[in-house]
Amino acid sequence: MGKYKIGLGVTGGIAAYKAIEVMRLLQKAGCDVSVAMTRHATEFVRPLTFRALTDKHVIVDDYDPANPDPIAHINFSQEIDLLLIVPATANIIAKFANGIADDFLSSTYLASTAPVMIAPAMNVTMWEQAATQRNIERLKADGVRFVEPVAGELACKTVGTGKLEDVENIVRQALAVLSVPPAVAGGVLRPSEKAPPATAGGTDLAGEHILITVGGTREAIDPVRFISNHSSGKMGFAVAAAARDRGAKVTVVAGATLVEPPENVRVVRAISAEEMHAAVMKELPEATVFIGSAAVADYAPANASGAKIKKDGRDFMILELKKTRDILADVAKNRTANMIVVGFAAETNDVVGYARSKMEKKGLDIVVANDITAKGAGFNTDTNIATILTRAVGSANAGSSDIPVEIELPLMSKRELADKILDEIIKLRNAVPVNAAKSGNS
Ligand code: CTP
């Protein structure tokens, strides 16, 4: 990678200290980072920290006599390949959305033609406020990219969406924007204008909004340790990419993953089963299809410790676990009319038998079952071997005792399997339910 120039804008929130790690990771990736801070940001982190680590003047106020460049907002803004705001407050988002340029950072936004990426962090009520959401929609329409905040415990001790996304993921997404040719990244086009059309590979899923859970969850034991599993996120992300290419609107709720999310897909991060449940329920009203591909922990520590647990000379330790809420089952129970609900069953024996009982118990339309012990299937591989169980076409009742259709598939790439799953969703969508057909004839 060439030496990309990043303008890192830091605004006034508790998460401002995390911008230091973002800067370090960008530098490690070979980027040249220049930092601009709002005045409130300097209440949380001293400009000196960034200055020492970048060896450059940190601009807070371009009218400051100490500023070596008298027209910094013009020179700074025109030299950068990406303007990255970490963390972004509701205030800076509002200023950007409305073209207000009353400080260095907001003036830089107006004076720059580089792509812009914003990683917000704020209190949940401020995040959910209609004005904030309106400003975000406006900026998205202007081509600004967002790294959405995640759900979790916030600095104000409330629980909800508003926590800054994981710094590594912010950097990954920033670098993904820069992997376009430098002439484009630093030029007049903003990312959304460069994005390939969503329907590049076809349109048979146009009009569907597919909500997918991906990856594994992490259940905290204490602030240092957690319980998790081997899920890589590859299968779920393959489904997300395939659905995007077939014209669907896609939202991914992702836990811990080993691979990067596909481009042009909205990603909401939720690390624990509880956070994932909350994120899914929030997104559900917009969805027409739900696909539960995440390996959600079935049990989580009953009483996670707020402080690191010490050995204290013990040879044994008992960890009490409590059952997590079943996201897939709750989605099926709360489904809107015509919603198609798809689950996964990763098994080691009697694969189809267990999958069939899952379908019935949870009220599912489709179950993708696989034997994770088979060669070429399972976690962190690029291939899979699956049997798709689907509600008999013509049966109106999801999870009914009607015998499901079994489609046994050979070894194939996760992307090919993703398309097979989507084919079955389309078949169900186009099928005339038995009940509807009966009433139509009477
Ligand atoms: N799932 C979920 N929420 C949970 C647990 C599982 O949404 N708390 C979803 C998974 O995303 C997957 C399916 O349910 O689609 C897996 O079903 P499940 O019965 O939980 O499988 P196992 O965990 O393997 O269950 P068991 O150990 O009982 O076989």
mmCIF file with all atom_site columns, C-alpha atoms and ligand atoms in Angstrom, residues 213 292-298 324-329 342-347 358 362, ligand 1:
data_model
loop_
_atom_site.group_PDB
_atom_site.id
_atom_site.type_symbol
_atom_site.label_atom_id
_atom_site.label_alt_id
_atom_site.label_comp_id
_atom_site.label_asym_id
_atom_site.label_entity_id
_atom_site.label_seq_id
_atom_site.pdbx_PDB_ins_code
_atom_site.Cartn_x
_atom_site.Cartn_y
_atom_site.Cartn_z
_atom_site.occupancy
_atom_site.B_iso_or_equiv
_atom_site.pdbx_formal_charge
_atom_site.auth_seq_id
_atom_site.auth_comp_id
_atom_site.auth_asym_id
_atom_site.auth_atom_id
_atom_site.pdbx_PDB_model_num
ATOM   1  C CA  . THR A 1 213 ? -26.708 -12.599 12.302 1.00 0.00 ? 213 THR A CA  1
ATOM   2  C CA  . GLY A 1 292 ? -29.673 -16.670 11.889 1.00 0.00 ? 292 GLY A CA  1
ATOM   3  C CA  . SER A 1 293 ? -26.198 -17.796 10.916 1.00 0.00 ? 293 SER A CA  1
ATOM   4  C CA  . ALA A 1 294 ? -24.455 -16.630 14.090 1.00 0.00 ? 294 ALA A CA  1
ATOM   5  C CA  . ALA A 1 295 ? -23.060 -19.138 16.549 1.00 0.00 ? 295 ALA A CA  1
ATOM   6  C CA  . VAL A 1 296 ? -24.786 -17.574 19.532 1.00 0.00 ? 296 VAL A CA  1
ATOM   7  C CA  . ALA A 1 297 ? -23.642 -18.824 22.931 1.00 0.00 ? 297 ALA A CA  1
ATOM   8  C CA  . ASP A 1 298 ? -26.409 -20.910 24.474 1.00 0.00 ? 298 ASP A CA  1
ATOM   9  C CA  . THR A 1 324 ? -29.191 -16.920 26.874 1.00 0.00 ? 324 THR A CA  1
ATOM   10 C CA  . ARG A 1 325 ? -32.292 -15.831 25.024 1.00 0.00 ? 325 ARG A CA  1
ATOM   11 C CA  . ASP A 1 326 ? -32.813 -17.660 21.741 1.00 0.00 ? 326 ASP A CA  1
ATOM   12 C CA  . ILE A 1 327 ? -32.702 -14.931 19.101 1.00 0.00 ? 327 ILE A CA  1
ATOM   13 C CA  . LEU A 1 328 ? -33.905 -17.136 16.267 1.00 0.00 ? 328 LEU A CA  1
ATOM   14 C CA  . ALA A 1 329 ? -36.876 -18.492 18.225 1.00 0.00 ? 329 ALA A CA  1
ATOM   15 C CA  . VAL A 1 342 ? -34.022 -19.219 8.293  1.00 0.00 ? 342 VAL A CA  1
ATOM   16 C CA  . GLY A 1 343 ? -31.880 -20.972 10.895 1.00 0.00 ? 343 GLY A CA  1
ATOM   17 C CA  . PHE A 1 344 ? -28.658 -22.956 10.872 1.00 0.00 ? 344 PHE A CA  1
ATOM   18 C CA  . ALA A 1 345 ? -27.970 -26.250 12.601 1.00 0.00 ? 345 ALA A CA  1
ATOM   19 C CA  . ALA A 1 346 ? -24.347 -27.194 13.103 1.00 0.00 ? 346 ALA A CA  1
ATOM   20 C CA  . GLU A 1 347 ? -24.306 -30.759 14.338 1.00 0.00 ? 347 GLU A CA  1
ATOM   21 C CA  . LYS A 1 358 ? -35.118 -27.420 15.431 1.00 0.00 ? 358 LYS A CA  1
ATOM   22 C CA  . LYS A 1 362 ? -38.396 -22.817 16.722 1.00 0.00 ? 362 LYS A CA  1
HETATM 23 N N1  . CTP B 2 .   ? -29.520 -19.235 17.848 1.00 0.00 ? 1   CTP B N1  1
HETATM 24 C C1  . CTP B 2 .   ? -29.949 -18.002 18.237 1.00 0.00 ? 1   CTP B C1  1
HETATM 25 N N2  . CTP B 2 .   ? -29.867 -17.606 19.549 1.00 0.00 ? 1   CTP B N2  1
HETATM 26 C C2  . CTP B 2 .   ? -29.380 -18.424 20.484 1.00 0.00 ? 1   CTP B C2  1
HETATM 27 C C3  . CTP B 2 .   ? -28.934 -19.712 20.109 1.00 0.00 ? 1   CTP B C3  1
HETATM 28 C C4  . CTP B 2 .   ? -29.014 -20.090 18.792 1.00 0.00 ? 1   CTP B C4  1
HETATM 29 O O1  . CTP B 2 .   ? -30.389 -17.235 17.378 1.00 0.00 ? 1   CTP B O1  1
HETATM 30 N N3  . CTP B 2 .   ? -29.317 -18.011 21.740 1.00 0.00 ? 1   CTP B N3  1
HETATM 31 C C5  . CTP B 2 .   ? -29.659 -19.647 16.435 1.00 0.00 ? 1   CTP B C5  1
HETATM 32 C C6  . CTP B 2 .   ? -28.377 -19.801 15.648 1.00 0.00 ? 1   CTP B C6  1
HETATM 33 O O2  . CTP B 2 .   ? -28.041 -18.606 14.972 1.00 0.00 ? 1   CTP B O2  1
HETATM 34 C C7  . CTP B 2 .   ? -28.727 -20.909 14.653 1.00 0.00 ? 1   CTP B C7  1
HETATM 35 C C8  . CTP B 2 .   ? -29.677 -21.781 15.456 1.00 0.00 ? 1   CTP B C8  1
HETATM 36 O O3  . CTP B 2 .   ? -30.246 -20.929 16.450 1.00 0.00 ? 1   CTP B O3  1
HETATM 37 O O4  . CTP B 2 .   ? -29.427 -20.424 13.546 1.00 0.00 ? 1   CTP B O4  1
HETATM 38 C C9  . CTP B 2 .   ? -28.995 -22.932 16.120 1.00 0.00 ? 1   CTP B C9  1
HETATM 39 O O5  . CTP B 2 .   ? -29.947 -23.581 16.895 1.00 0.00 ? 1   CTP B O5  1
HETATM 40 P P1  . CTP B 2 .   ? -29.624 -24.171 18.346 1.00 0.00 ? 1   CTP B P1  1
HETATM 41 O O6  . CTP B 2 .   ? -30.758 -25.092 18.694 1.00 0.00 ? 1   CTP B O6  1
HETATM 42 O O7  . CTP B 2 .   ? -29.320 -23.147 19.312 1.00 0.00 ? 1   CTP B O7  1
HETATM 43 O O8  . CTP B 2 .   ? -28.358 -24.968 18.030 1.00 0.00 ? 1   CTP B O8  1
HETATM 44 P P2  . CTP B 2 .   ? -27.368 -25.452 19.074 1.00 0.00 ? 1   CTP B P2  1
HETATM 45 O O9  . CTP B 2 .   ? -26.776 -24.345 19.838 1.00 0.00 ? 1   CTP B O9  1
HETATM 46 O O10 . CTP B 2 .   ? -26.422 -26.307 18.335 1.00 0.00 ? 1   CTP B O10 1
HETATM 47 O O11 . CTP B 2 .   ? -28.377 -26.226 20.033 1.00 0.00 ? 1   CTP B O11 1
HETATM 48 P P3  . CTP B 2 .   ? -28.229 -27.624 20.699 1.00 0.00 ? 1   CTP B P3  1
HETATM 49 O O12 . CTP B 2 .   ? -26.978 -27.530 21.475 1.00 0.00 ? 1   CTP B O12 1
HETATM 50 O O13 . CTP B 2 .   ? -29.448 -27.704 21.524 1.00 0.00 ? 1   CTP B O13 1
HETATM 51 O O14 . CTP B 2 .   ? -28.192 -28.584 19.579 1.00 0.00 ? 1   CTP B O14 1
#
